[in-house]
Tab-separated table of C-alpha atoms in Angstrom:
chain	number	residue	atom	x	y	z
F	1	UNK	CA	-1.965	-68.976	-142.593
F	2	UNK	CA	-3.191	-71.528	-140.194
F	3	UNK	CA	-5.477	-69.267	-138.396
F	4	UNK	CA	-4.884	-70.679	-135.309
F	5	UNK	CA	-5.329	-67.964	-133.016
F	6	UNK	CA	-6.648	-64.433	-134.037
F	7	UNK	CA	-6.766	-61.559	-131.735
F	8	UNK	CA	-8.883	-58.670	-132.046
F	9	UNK	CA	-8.366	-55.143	-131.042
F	10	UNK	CA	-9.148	-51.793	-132.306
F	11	UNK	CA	-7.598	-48.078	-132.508
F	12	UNK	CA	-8.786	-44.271	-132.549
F	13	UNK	CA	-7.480	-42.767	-135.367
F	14	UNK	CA	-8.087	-38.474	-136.349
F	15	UNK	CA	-10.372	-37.691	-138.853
F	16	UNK	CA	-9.586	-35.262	-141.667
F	17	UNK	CA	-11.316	-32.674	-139.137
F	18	UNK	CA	-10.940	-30.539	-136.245
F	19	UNK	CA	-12.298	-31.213	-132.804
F	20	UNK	CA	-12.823	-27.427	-132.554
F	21	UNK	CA	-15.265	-27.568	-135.507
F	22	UNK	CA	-17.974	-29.494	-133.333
F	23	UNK	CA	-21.012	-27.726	-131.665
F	24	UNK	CA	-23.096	-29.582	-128.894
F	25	UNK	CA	-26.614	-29.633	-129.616
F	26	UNK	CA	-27.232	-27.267	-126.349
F	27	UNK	CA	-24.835	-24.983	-128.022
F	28	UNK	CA	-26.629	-25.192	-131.683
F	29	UNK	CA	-30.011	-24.272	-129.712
F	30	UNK	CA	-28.233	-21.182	-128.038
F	31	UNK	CA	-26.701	-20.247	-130.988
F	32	UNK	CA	-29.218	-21.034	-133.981
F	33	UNK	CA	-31.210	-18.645	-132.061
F	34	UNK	CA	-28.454	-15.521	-131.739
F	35	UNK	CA	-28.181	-15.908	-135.013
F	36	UNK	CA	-31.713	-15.948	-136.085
F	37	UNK	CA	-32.323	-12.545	-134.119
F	38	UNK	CA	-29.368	-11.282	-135.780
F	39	UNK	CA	-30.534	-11.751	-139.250
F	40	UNK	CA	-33.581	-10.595	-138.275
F	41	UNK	CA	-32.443	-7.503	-137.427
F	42	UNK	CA	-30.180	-6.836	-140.544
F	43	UNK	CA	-32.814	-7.893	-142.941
F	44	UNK	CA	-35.347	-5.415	-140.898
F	45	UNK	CA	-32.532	-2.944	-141.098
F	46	UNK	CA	-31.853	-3.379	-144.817
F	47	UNK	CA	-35.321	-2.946	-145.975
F	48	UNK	CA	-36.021	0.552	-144.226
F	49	UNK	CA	-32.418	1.592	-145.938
F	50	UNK	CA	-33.881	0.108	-149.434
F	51	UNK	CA	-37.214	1.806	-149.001
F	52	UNK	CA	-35.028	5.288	-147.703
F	53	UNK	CA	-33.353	4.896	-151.497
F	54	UNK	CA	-36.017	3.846	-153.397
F	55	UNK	CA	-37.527	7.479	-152.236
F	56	UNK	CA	-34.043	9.091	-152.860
F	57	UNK	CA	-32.750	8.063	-156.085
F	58	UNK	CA	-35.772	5.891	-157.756
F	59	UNK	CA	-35.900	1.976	-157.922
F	60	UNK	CA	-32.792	0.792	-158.914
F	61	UNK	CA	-31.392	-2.752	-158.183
F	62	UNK	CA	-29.118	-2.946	-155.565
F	63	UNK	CA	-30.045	-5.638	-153.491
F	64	UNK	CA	-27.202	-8.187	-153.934
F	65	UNK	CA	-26.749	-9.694	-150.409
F	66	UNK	CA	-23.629	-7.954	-148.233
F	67	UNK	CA	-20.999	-11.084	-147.831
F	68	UNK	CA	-20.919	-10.534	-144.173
F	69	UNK	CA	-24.527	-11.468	-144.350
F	70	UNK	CA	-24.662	-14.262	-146.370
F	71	UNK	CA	-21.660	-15.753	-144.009
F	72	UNK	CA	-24.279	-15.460	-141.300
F	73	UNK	CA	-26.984	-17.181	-143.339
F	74	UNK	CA	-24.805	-19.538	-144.344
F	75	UNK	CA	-23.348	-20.524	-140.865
F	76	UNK	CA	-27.134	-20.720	-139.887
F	77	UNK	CA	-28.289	-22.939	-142.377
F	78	UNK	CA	-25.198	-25.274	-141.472
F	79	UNK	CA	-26.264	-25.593	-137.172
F	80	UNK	CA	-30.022	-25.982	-138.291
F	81	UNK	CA	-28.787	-28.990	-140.952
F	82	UNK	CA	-27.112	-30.279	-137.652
F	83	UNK	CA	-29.289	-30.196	-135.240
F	84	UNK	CA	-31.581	-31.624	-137.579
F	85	UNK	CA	-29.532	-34.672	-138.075
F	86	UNK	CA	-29.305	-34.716	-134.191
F	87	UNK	CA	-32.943	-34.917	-133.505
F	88	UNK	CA	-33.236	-37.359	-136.031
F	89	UNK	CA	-30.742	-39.841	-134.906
F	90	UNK	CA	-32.288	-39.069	-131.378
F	91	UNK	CA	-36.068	-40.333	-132.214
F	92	UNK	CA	-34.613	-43.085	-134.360
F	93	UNK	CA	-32.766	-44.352	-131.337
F	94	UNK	CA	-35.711	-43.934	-129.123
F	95	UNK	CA	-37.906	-46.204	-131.415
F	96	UNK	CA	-35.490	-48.559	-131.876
F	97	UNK	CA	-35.231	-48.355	-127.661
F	98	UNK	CA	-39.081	-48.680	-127.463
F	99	UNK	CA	-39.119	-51.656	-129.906
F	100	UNK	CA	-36.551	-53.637	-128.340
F	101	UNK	CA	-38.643	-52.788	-124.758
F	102	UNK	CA	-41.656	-53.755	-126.441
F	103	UNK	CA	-40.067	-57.454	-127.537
F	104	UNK	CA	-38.920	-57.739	-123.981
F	105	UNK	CA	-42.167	-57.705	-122.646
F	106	UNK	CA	-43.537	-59.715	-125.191
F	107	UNK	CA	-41.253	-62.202	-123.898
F	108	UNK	CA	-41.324	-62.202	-120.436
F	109	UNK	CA	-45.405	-62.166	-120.912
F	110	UNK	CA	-44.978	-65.219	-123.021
F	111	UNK	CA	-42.233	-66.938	-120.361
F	112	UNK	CA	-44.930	-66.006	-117.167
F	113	UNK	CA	-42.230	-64.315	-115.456
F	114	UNK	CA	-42.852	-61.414	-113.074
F	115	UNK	CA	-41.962	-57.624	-113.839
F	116	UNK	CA	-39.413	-56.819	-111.911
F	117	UNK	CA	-38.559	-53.477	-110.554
F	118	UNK	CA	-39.638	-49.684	-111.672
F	119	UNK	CA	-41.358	-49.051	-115.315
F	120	UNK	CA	-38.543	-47.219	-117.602
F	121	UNK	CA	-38.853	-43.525	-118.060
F	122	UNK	CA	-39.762	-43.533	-122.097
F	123	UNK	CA	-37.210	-42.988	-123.879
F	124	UNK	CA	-35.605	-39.374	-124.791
F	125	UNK	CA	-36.934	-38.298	-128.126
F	126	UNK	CA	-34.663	-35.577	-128.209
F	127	UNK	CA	-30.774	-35.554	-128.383
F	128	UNK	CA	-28.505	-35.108	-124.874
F	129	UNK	CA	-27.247	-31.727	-124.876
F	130	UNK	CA	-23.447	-32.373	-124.967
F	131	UNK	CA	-23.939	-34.564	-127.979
F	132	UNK	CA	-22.149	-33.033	-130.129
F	133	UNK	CA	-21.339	-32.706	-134.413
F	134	UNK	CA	-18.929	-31.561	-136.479
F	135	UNK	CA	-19.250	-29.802	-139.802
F	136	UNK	CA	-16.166	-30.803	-141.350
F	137	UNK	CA	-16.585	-34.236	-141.126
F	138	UNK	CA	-20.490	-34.687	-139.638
F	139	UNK	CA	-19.455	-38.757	-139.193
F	140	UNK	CA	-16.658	-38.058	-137.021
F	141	UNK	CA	-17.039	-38.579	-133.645
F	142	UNK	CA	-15.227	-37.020	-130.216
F	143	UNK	CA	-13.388	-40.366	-128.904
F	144	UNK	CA	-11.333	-40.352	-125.676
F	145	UNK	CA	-7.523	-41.624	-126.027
F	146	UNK	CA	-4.707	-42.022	-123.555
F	147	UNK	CA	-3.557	-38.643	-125.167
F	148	UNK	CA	-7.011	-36.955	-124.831
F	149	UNK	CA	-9.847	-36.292	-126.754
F	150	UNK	CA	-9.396	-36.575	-131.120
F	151	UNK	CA	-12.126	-35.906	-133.395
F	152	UNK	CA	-11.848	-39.720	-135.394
F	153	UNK	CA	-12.961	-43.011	-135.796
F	154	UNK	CA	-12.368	-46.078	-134.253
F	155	UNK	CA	-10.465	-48.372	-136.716
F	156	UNK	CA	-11.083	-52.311	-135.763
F	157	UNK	CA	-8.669	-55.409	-136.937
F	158	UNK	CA	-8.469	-59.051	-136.361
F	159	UNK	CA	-5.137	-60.307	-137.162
F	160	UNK	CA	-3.816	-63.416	-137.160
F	161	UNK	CA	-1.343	-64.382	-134.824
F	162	UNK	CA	1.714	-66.728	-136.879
F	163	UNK	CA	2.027	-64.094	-139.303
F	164	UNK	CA	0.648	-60.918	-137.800
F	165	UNK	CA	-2.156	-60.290	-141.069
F	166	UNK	CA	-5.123	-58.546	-140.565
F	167	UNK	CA	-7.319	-60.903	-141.697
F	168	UNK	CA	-10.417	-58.963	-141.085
F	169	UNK	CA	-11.207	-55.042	-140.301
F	170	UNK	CA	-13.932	-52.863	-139.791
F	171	UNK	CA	-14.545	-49.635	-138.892
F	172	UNK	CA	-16.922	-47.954	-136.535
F	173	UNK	CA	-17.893	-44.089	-134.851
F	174	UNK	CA	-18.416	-45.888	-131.448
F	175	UNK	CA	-16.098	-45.075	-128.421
F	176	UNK	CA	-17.158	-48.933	-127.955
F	177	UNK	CA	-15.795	-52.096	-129.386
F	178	UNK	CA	-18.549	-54.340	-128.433
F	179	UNK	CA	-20.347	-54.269	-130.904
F	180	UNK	CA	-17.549	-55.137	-133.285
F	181	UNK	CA	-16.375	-59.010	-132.400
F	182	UNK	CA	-18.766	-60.656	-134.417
F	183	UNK	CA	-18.641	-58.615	-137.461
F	184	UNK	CA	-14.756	-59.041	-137.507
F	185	UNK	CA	-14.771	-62.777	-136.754
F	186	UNK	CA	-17.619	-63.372	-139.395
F	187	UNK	CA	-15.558	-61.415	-141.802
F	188	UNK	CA	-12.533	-63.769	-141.277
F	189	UNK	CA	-14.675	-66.689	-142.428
F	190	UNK	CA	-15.959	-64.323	-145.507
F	191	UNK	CA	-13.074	-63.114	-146.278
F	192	UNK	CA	-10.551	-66.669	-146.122
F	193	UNK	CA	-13.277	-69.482	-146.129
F	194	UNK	CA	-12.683	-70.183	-142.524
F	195	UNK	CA	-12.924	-69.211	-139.138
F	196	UNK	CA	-9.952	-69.085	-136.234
F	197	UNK	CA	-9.991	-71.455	-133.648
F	198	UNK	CA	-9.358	-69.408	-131.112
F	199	UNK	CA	-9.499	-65.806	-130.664
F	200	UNK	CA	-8.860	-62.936	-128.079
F	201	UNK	CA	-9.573	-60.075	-127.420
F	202	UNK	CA	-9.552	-56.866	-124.488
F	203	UNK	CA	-12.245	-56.097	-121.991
F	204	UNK	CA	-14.166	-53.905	-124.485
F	205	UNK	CA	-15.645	-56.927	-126.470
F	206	UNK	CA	-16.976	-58.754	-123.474
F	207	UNK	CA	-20.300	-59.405	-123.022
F	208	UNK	CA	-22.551	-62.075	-122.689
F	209	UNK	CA	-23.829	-61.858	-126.024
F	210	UNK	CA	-20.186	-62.351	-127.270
F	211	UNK	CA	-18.752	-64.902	-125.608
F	212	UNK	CA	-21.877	-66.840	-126.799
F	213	UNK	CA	-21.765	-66.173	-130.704
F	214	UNK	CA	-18.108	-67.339	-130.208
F	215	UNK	CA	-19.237	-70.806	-128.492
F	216	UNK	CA	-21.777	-70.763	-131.141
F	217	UNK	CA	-19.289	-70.680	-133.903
F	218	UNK	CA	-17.016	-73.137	-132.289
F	219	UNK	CA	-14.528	-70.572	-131.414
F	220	UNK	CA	-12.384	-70.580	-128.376
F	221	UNK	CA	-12.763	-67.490	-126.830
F	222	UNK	CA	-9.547	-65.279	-124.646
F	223	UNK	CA	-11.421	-62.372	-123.495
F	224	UNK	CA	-10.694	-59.995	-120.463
F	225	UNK	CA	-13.936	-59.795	-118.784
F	226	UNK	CA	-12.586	-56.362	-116.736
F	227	UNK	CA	-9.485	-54.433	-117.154
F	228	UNK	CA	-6.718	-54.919	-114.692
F	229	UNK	CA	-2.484	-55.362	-114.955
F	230	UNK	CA	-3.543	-59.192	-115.852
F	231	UNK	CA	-6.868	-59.981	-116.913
F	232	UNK	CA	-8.023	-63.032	-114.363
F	233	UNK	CA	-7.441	-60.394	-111.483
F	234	UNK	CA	-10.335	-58.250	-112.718
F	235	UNK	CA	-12.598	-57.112	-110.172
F	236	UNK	CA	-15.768	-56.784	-111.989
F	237	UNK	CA	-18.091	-59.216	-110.686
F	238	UNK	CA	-21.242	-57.763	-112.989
F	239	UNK	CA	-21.883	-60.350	-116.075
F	240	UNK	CA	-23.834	-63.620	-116.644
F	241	UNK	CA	-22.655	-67.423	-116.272
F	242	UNK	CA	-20.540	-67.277	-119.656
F	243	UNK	CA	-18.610	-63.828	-118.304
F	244	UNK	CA	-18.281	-65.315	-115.005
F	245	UNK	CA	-17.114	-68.915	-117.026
F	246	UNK	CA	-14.592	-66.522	-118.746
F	247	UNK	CA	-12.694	-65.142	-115.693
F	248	UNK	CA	-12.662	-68.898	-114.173
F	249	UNK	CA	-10.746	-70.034	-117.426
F	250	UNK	CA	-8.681	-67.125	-117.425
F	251	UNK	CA	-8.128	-66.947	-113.766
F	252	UNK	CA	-6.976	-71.015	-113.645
F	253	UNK	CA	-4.813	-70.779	-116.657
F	254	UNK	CA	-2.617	-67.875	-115.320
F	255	UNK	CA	0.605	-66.942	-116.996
F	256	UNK	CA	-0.365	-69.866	-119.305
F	257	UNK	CA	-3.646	-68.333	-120.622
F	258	UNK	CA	-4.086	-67.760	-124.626
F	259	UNK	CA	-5.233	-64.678	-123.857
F	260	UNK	CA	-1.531	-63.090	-123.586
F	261	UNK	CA	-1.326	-63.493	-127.091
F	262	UNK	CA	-3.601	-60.644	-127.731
F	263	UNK	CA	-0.964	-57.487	-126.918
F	264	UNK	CA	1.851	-59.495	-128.570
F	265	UNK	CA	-0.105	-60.197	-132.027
F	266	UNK	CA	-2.438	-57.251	-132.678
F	267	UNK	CA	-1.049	-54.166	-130.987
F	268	UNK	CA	2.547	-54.382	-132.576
F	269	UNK	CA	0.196	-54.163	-136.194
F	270	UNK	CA	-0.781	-50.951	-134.890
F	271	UNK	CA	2.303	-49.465	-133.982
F	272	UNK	CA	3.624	-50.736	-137.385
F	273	UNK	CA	1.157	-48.426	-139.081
F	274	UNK	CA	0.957	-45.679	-136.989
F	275	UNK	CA	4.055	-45.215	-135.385
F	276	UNK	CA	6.747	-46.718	-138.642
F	277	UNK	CA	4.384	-46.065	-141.377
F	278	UNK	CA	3.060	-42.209	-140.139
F	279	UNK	CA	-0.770	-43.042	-140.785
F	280	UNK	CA	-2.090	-41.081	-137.646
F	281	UNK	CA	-4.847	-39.292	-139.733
F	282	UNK	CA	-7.212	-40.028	-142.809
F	283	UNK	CA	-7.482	-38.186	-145.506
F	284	UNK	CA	-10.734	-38.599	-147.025
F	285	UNK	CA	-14.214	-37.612	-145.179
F	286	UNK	CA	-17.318	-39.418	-144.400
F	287	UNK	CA	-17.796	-42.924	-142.694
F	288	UNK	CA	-17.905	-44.784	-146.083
F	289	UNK	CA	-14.444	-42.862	-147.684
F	290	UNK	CA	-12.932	-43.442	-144.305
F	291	UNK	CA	-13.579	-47.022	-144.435
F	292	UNK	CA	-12.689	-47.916	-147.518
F	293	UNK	CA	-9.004	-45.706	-146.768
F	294	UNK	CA	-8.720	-48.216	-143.472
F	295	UNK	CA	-9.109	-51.270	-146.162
F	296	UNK	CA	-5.961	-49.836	-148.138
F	297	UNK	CA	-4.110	-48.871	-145.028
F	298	UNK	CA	-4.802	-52.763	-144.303
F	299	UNK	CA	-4.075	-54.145	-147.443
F	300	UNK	CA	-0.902	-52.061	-147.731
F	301	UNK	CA	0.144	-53.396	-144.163
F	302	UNK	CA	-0.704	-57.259	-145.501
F	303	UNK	CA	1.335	-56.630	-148.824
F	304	UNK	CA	4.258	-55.563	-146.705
F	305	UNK	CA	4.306	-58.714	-144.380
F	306	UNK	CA	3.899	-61.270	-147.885
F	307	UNK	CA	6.810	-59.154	-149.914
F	308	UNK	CA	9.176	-60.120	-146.736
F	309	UNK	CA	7.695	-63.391	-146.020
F	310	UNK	CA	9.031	-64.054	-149.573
């Protein structure tokens, strides 16, 4: 491989789990509580019938726990595990939001700039009440397709564009690739030695941040900076210097650009897997499992392409 151009993309794939098996935090509050009352009122139930027996026939054991109860106790202790896991990922986002505010001021105290604008409501220590969970696979996430909402994960690959091999993949619960370009382009230089010297990639990996680890690494970057039928013609005027550098480059290159190597290089690797191979769902549960199945699915793909390269 030369590694002369590498585009980046990424795919929602179905976790081994239902979409129907999720509960939205407002719902677990609703319904931890129905159920709580309704325990309640069995377990106050059961002990006046065990103290009515005890009179009646003498204290005998007896007191094994009804199965339709214990399904109820069960199902309970399940939406409080939940919603536990909820508010916890809820207040350790909040500190992490309140640290990175706290670093922002340090710096804009330290640069003598003016504060700008309103103070920042604090941020929510408690979860948003559609966020929702499953309990099949808790690490699954609701992601939006062109078909509609899956319950999945969003599978990430760089591949390489002269022989169409993923040189690099990832995996993440995000809706959003951002935050995936430079862990896929670093792990092209992990995983072969070397990096690309260009790369491309859709509207979902541009930011400013981005575009400059890529300059950084000596990279040239392709990357929409809006969507739209051809990427120059976006009309998304938000971004910095670099995002507004990007749609300049793209925008005087036209039909020419790099950047219409991306569809042509990356997406056909998808549709080889999911649509000739039949891998629209994983089989194992949990991020970790699920991302070490995408490395086989990846590796099988890249044994496929050498066998009839030779």
């Amino acid at each position: 491989m030369k590694l002369g151009h590498v585009a980046l993309d990424g795919t929602k794939i179905k976790a081994n789990a239902s979409k129907h098996k999720a509960m939205s935090y407002d719902r677990m509050k609703k319904r931890e509580a129905e159920l709580q009352a309704e325990v309640d009122r069995w377990l106050v139930a059961a002990e006046a019938a065990d103290a009515e027996e005890d009179e009646r026939y003498g204290p005998k054991r007896g007191d094994e726990m009804p199965d339709w109860m214990a399904d109820k106790q069960r199902r309970l202790a399940k939406i409080r595990e939940a919603k536990a896991e909820l508010e916890a990922e809820a207040r350790a986002a909040a500190a992490e939001e309140t640290r990175r505010r706290e670093e922002a001021e340090k710096t804009r105290i330290a640069e003598g700039r003016k504060k700008n604008g309103k103070t920042p409501t604090p941020p929510k220590q408690e979860p948003e009440g559609k966020t929702q969970r499953n309990f099949t696979d808790p690490e699954s996430r609701v992601l939006l397709t062109k078909d509609g909402y899956i319950q999945g994960y969003n599978a990430q690959a760089a591949v390489d564009a002269e022989a169409q091999i993923i040189v690099a993949h990832g995996l993440t619960q995000s809706m959003s690739d951002q935050d995936q370009l430079v862990a896929l382009v670093d792990g092209i230089n992990k995983n072969l030695g070397r990096k690309p010297k260009e790369a491309s990639a859709d509207a979902g990996y541009c930011s400013e941040a981005n575009l400059g680890a890529l300059a950084d690494r000596g990279i040239g970057a392709y990357i929409a900076t809006g969507r739209a039928k051809h990427p120059a013609q976006a009309e998304r005027k938000r971004g910095g210097p670099l995002t507004q550098a990007m749609r300049d480059k793209l925008k005087r290159a036209g039909w020419r650009s790099r950047y219409r190597l991306r569809k042509q290089v990356v997406e056909p690797v998808f549709g080889q897997i999911k649509q000739a191979r039949g891998f629209r769902q994983f089989l194992l549960r949990g991020f970790d499992k699920v991302k070490a199945e995408w490395a086989m699915i990846c590796t099988a793909h890249n044994l496929s392409k050498l066998a009839r390269a030779n």
